[in-house]
């Protein structure tokens, strides 16, 4: 017996036709633009989140609680999320570690939420806006969570977390999420003073309850955390899987030391900034057929373009996600991480990551 119900293909075709009619009625805008005014977080819309709370932490840091749109797919403890904020008329994206649990706490309105913690830094355009300007009720743009700095399932028997400064942010998400699974966890955290430790009272409370062995290193009194100190404070580190997040110098030293011990495969690191090679000479960059600027050899093409008022694709800004890739029409650029040169002529079809590439002479980037 034949069904009179329209099939999925028919319904999709009908839906497309209705949107076409709606777009023609809404011209020169699109129908979705008007829907965004009333239901900006509906299914199928660009992913956004509503600011539910902005909570002060120590050291000019804030925790921002967000209620994401219905298309949010959740996250794993330790992952990060890209947040887009319009600053001075330009949408700028930055990545932040998620500090809430995947179980997702509930806001006062009964909606699912996630939280990130950011610290204001000198010259940090987006982070400073997040920390100082963002208000409850504001909308921000959001991407799905990503990152591989996560705990495996099942978790190792003896995990070790080494963090410094804001490097605690991805780890606190792991601790909040995995306390029922962690049996012999050690957290070695370094900061300037006890009062500077992000989530200090919470971490000390977990330690007092026997949930984690917390070792604090305060650089004002104890000096910088080095490999000798780590070995002395955690004598069984070779028996542990280690997750480390903090300044590049500390992570470089840890990676070298773990390699010397022959346990490099037991180490997992998360870097907020990429290590960089010695800068080159710089040069003149032309974006598309218009804007042309002189740039030094240490400034990423992405940063240079944004400083010139251009809206360029961006993502992690660490050379990981490839969201910033654009064609290098001609000229030479240098990879800021390795110092490697990429040279192109018209028609070569060479793509470069603008967040980790700088001018190495005159060059042109197609938009």
Short mmCIF file of N, CA and C in Angstrom, two decimals, residues 221-296:
data_model
loop_
_atom_site.label_atom_id
_atom_site.label_comp_id
_atom_site.label_asym_id
_atom_site.label_seq_id
_atom_site.Cartn_x
_atom_site.Cartn_y
_atom_site.Cartn_z
N UNK A 221 58.38 32.84 47.28
CA UNK A 221 59.07 32.25 48.43
C UNK A 221 59.95 31.07 48.05
N UNK A 222 59.50 30.28 47.06
CA UNK A 222 60.18 29.01 46.74
C UNK A 222 61.04 29.08 45.49
N UNK A 223 60.91 30.16 44.71
CA UNK A 223 61.64 30.22 43.44
C UNK A 223 60.86 29.53 42.33
N UNK A 224 61.38 29.63 41.12
CA UNK A 224 60.69 29.05 39.96
C UNK A 224 60.72 27.53 40.03
N UNK A 225 59.67 26.96 39.53
CA UNK A 225 59.57 25.50 39.53
C UNK A 225 60.51 24.93 38.47
N UNK A 226 61.46 24.09 38.90
CA UNK A 226 62.37 23.49 37.95
C UNK A 226 62.31 21.97 38.07
N UNK A 227 63.10 21.30 37.25
CA UNK A 227 63.02 19.84 37.20
C UNK A 227 63.51 19.20 38.49
N UNK A 228 64.50 19.81 39.12
CA UNK A 228 65.00 19.26 40.39
C UNK A 228 63.89 19.30 41.44
N UNK A 229 63.17 20.42 41.47
CA UNK A 229 62.09 20.56 42.45
C UNK A 229 60.97 19.57 42.16
N UNK A 230 60.61 19.42 40.88
CA UNK A 230 59.53 18.48 40.52
C UNK A 230 59.91 17.06 40.94
N UNK A 231 61.15 16.68 40.66
CA UNK A 231 61.61 15.33 41.00
C UNK A 231 61.58 15.11 42.51
N UNK A 232 61.95 16.15 43.26
CA UNK A 232 61.95 16.02 44.72
C UNK A 232 60.52 15.98 45.27
N UNK A 233 59.63 16.80 44.69
CA UNK A 233 58.26 16.88 45.21
C UNK A 233 57.41 15.68 44.79
N UNK A 234 57.72 15.12 43.62
CA UNK A 234 56.95 13.96 43.14
C UNK A 234 57.94 12.85 42.79
N UNK A 235 58.48 12.15 43.79
CA UNK A 235 59.53 11.16 43.52
C UNK A 235 59.09 9.98 42.66
N UNK A 236 57.79 9.71 42.58
CA UNK A 236 57.31 8.59 41.77
C UNK A 236 56.76 9.05 40.42
N UNK A 237 57.25 10.19 39.91
CA UNK A 237 56.68 10.74 38.67
C UNK A 237 56.83 9.79 37.49
N UNK A 238 57.88 8.94 37.49
CA UNK A 238 58.07 8.01 36.37
C UNK A 238 56.96 6.95 36.32
N UNK A 239 56.24 6.79 37.41
CA UNK A 239 55.15 5.80 37.45
C UNK A 239 53.82 6.42 37.02
N UNK A 240 53.83 7.73 36.73
CA UNK A 240 52.57 8.45 36.53
C UNK A 240 52.39 8.91 35.08
N UNK A 241 51.13 8.96 34.62
CA UNK A 241 50.76 9.69 33.41
C UNK A 241 50.64 11.16 33.82
N UNK A 242 51.25 12.05 33.03
CA UNK A 242 51.32 13.45 33.42
C UNK A 242 50.62 14.35 32.41
N UNK A 243 49.83 15.29 32.93
CA UNK A 243 49.21 16.35 32.12
C UNK A 243 49.78 17.67 32.60
N UNK A 244 50.40 18.44 31.70
CA UNK A 244 51.07 19.69 32.09
C UNK A 244 50.57 20.85 31.25
N UNK A 245 50.34 21.99 31.89
CA UNK A 245 49.90 23.20 31.19
C UNK A 245 50.44 24.41 31.92
N UNK A 246 51.08 25.30 31.19
CA UNK A 246 51.67 26.49 31.81
C UNK A 246 52.53 27.24 30.81
N UNK A 247 53.45 28.08 31.30
CA UNK A 247 54.31 28.85 30.40
C UNK A 247 55.16 27.95 29.51
N UNK A 248 55.50 28.47 28.32
CA UNK A 248 56.24 27.67 27.34
C UNK A 248 57.57 27.18 27.90
N UNK A 249 58.27 28.03 28.67
CA UNK A 249 59.57 27.62 29.20
C UNK A 249 59.46 26.42 30.12
N UNK A 250 58.44 26.42 30.96
CA UNK A 250 58.24 25.28 31.87
C UNK A 250 57.91 24.02 31.08
N UNK A 251 57.03 24.15 30.08
CA UNK A 251 56.66 22.98 29.29
C UNK A 251 57.84 22.45 28.48
N UNK A 252 58.65 23.35 27.94
CA UNK A 252 59.85 22.91 27.21
C UNK A 252 60.75 22.08 28.13
N UNK A 253 60.96 22.58 29.36
CA UNK A 253 61.84 21.88 30.31
C UNK A 253 61.25 20.52 30.71
N UNK A 254 59.94 20.49 30.91
CA UNK A 254 59.29 19.22 31.27
C UNK A 254 59.42 18.21 30.13
N UNK A 255 59.16 18.65 28.90
CA UNK A 255 59.27 17.73 27.76
C UNK A 255 60.68 17.18 27.63
N UNK A 256 61.68 18.05 27.82
CA UNK A 256 63.07 17.60 27.72
C UNK A 256 63.39 16.61 28.83
N UNK A 257 62.95 16.91 30.04
CA UNK A 257 63.25 16.05 31.18
C UNK A 257 62.56 14.70 31.05
N UNK A 258 61.30 14.70 30.64
CA UNK A 258 60.56 13.44 30.47
C UNK A 258 61.22 12.58 29.38
N UNK A 259 61.72 13.25 28.33
CA UNK A 259 62.42 12.52 27.26
C UNK A 259 63.70 11.88 27.79
N UNK A 260 64.43 12.63 28.61
CA UNK A 260 65.67 12.08 29.19
C UNK A 260 65.38 10.88 30.08
N UNK A 261 64.22 10.90 30.75
CA UNK A 261 63.85 9.78 31.62
C UNK A 261 63.27 8.61 30.83
N UNK A 262 63.05 8.82 29.53
CA UNK A 262 62.49 7.75 28.70
C UNK A 262 61.01 7.53 28.90
N UNK A 263 60.30 8.57 29.39
CA UNK A 263 58.86 8.43 29.66
C UNK A 263 58.07 9.50 28.91
N UNK A 264 58.60 9.93 27.76
CA UNK A 264 57.93 10.99 27.00
C UNK A 264 56.52 10.60 26.61
N UNK A 265 56.29 9.30 26.39
CA UNK A 265 54.95 8.87 25.97
C UNK A 265 53.93 9.00 27.11
N UNK A 266 54.41 9.24 28.34
CA UNK A 266 53.51 9.39 29.48
C UNK A 266 53.14 10.86 29.73
N UNK A 267 53.61 11.74 28.85
CA UNK A 267 53.42 13.18 29.06
C UNK A 267 52.43 13.75 28.04
N UNK A 268 51.50 14.57 28.53
CA UNK A 268 50.53 15.26 27.69
C UNK A 268 50.60 16.75 28.04
N UNK A 269 50.86 17.60 27.06
CA UNK A 269 51.01 19.02 27.34
C UNK A 269 49.96 19.83 26.58
N UNK A 270 49.63 20.97 27.14
CA UNK A 270 48.71 21.93 26.50
C UNK A 270 49.38 23.29 26.54
N UNK A 271 49.55 23.88 25.36
CA UNK A 271 50.19 25.19 25.27
C UNK A 271 49.18 26.24 24.86
N UNK A 272 49.18 27.38 25.57
CA UNK A 272 48.31 28.49 25.21
C UNK A 272 48.91 29.32 24.07
N UNK A 273 50.22 29.25 23.94
CA UNK A 273 50.91 29.95 22.85
C UNK A 273 51.93 29.01 22.24
N UNK A 274 52.17 29.13 20.95
CA UNK A 274 53.13 28.28 20.29
C UNK A 274 54.55 28.79 20.52
N UNK A 275 55.50 27.85 20.59
CA UNK A 275 56.91 28.24 20.67
C UNK A 275 57.31 28.86 19.33
N UNK A 276 58.14 29.90 19.37
CA UNK A 276 58.47 30.62 18.14
C UNK A 276 59.97 30.61 17.88
N UNK A 277 60.31 30.57 16.58
CA UNK A 277 61.70 30.66 16.17
C UNK A 277 62.14 32.12 16.18
N UNK A 278 63.41 32.37 15.97
CA UNK A 278 63.91 33.73 15.88
C UNK A 278 63.23 34.44 14.71
N UNK A 279 62.73 35.67 14.90
CA UNK A 279 62.02 36.36 13.81
C UNK A 279 62.96 36.73 12.68
N UNK A 280 62.35 36.86 11.48
CA UNK A 280 63.13 37.28 10.32
C UNK A 280 63.01 38.77 10.09
N UNK A 281 63.19 39.16 8.85
CA UNK A 281 63.30 40.59 8.53
C UNK A 281 61.95 41.29 8.41
N UNK A 282 60.89 40.59 8.02
CA UNK A 282 59.61 41.23 7.76
C UNK A 282 59.53 41.74 6.34
N UNK A 283 58.49 42.52 6.04
CA UNK A 283 58.35 43.03 4.68
C UNK A 283 57.00 43.71 4.49
N UNK A 284 56.64 43.93 3.23
CA UNK A 284 55.37 44.57 2.89
C UNK A 284 54.35 43.50 2.51
N UNK A 285 53.17 43.59 3.12
CA UNK A 285 52.11 42.61 2.86
C UNK A 285 50.94 43.32 2.20
N UNK A 286 50.47 42.74 1.09
CA UNK A 286 49.26 43.24 0.45
C UNK A 286 48.17 42.20 0.66
N UNK A 287 47.06 42.65 1.24
CA UNK A 287 45.91 41.76 1.45
C UNK A 287 44.92 41.98 0.31
N UNK A 288 44.68 40.95 -0.49
CA UNK A 288 43.81 41.09 -1.65
C UNK A 288 44.42 42.08 -2.63
N UNK A 289 43.55 42.90 -3.20
CA UNK A 289 44.05 43.90 -4.14
C UNK A 289 44.07 45.29 -3.52
N UNK A 290 43.83 45.35 -2.18
CA UNK A 290 43.71 46.65 -1.55
C UNK A 290 44.77 46.95 -0.52
N UNK A 291 44.47 46.68 0.73
CA UNK A 291 45.31 47.11 1.85
C UNK A 291 46.74 46.60 1.74
N UNK A 292 47.67 47.49 1.90
CA UNK A 292 49.09 47.12 1.89
C UNK A 292 49.76 47.75 3.10
N UNK A 293 50.46 46.95 3.89
CA UNK A 293 51.09 47.45 5.12
C UNK A 293 52.49 46.88 5.24
N UNK A 294 53.34 47.61 5.96
CA UNK A 294 54.69 47.13 6.29
C UNK A 294 54.61 46.43 7.63
N UNK A 295 55.15 45.23 7.71
CA UNK A 295 55.03 44.41 8.91
C UNK A 295 56.41 43.88 9.29
N UNK A 296 56.68 43.85 10.61
CA UNK A 296 57.97 43.29 11.03
C UNK A 296 57.93 41.76 10.96
#
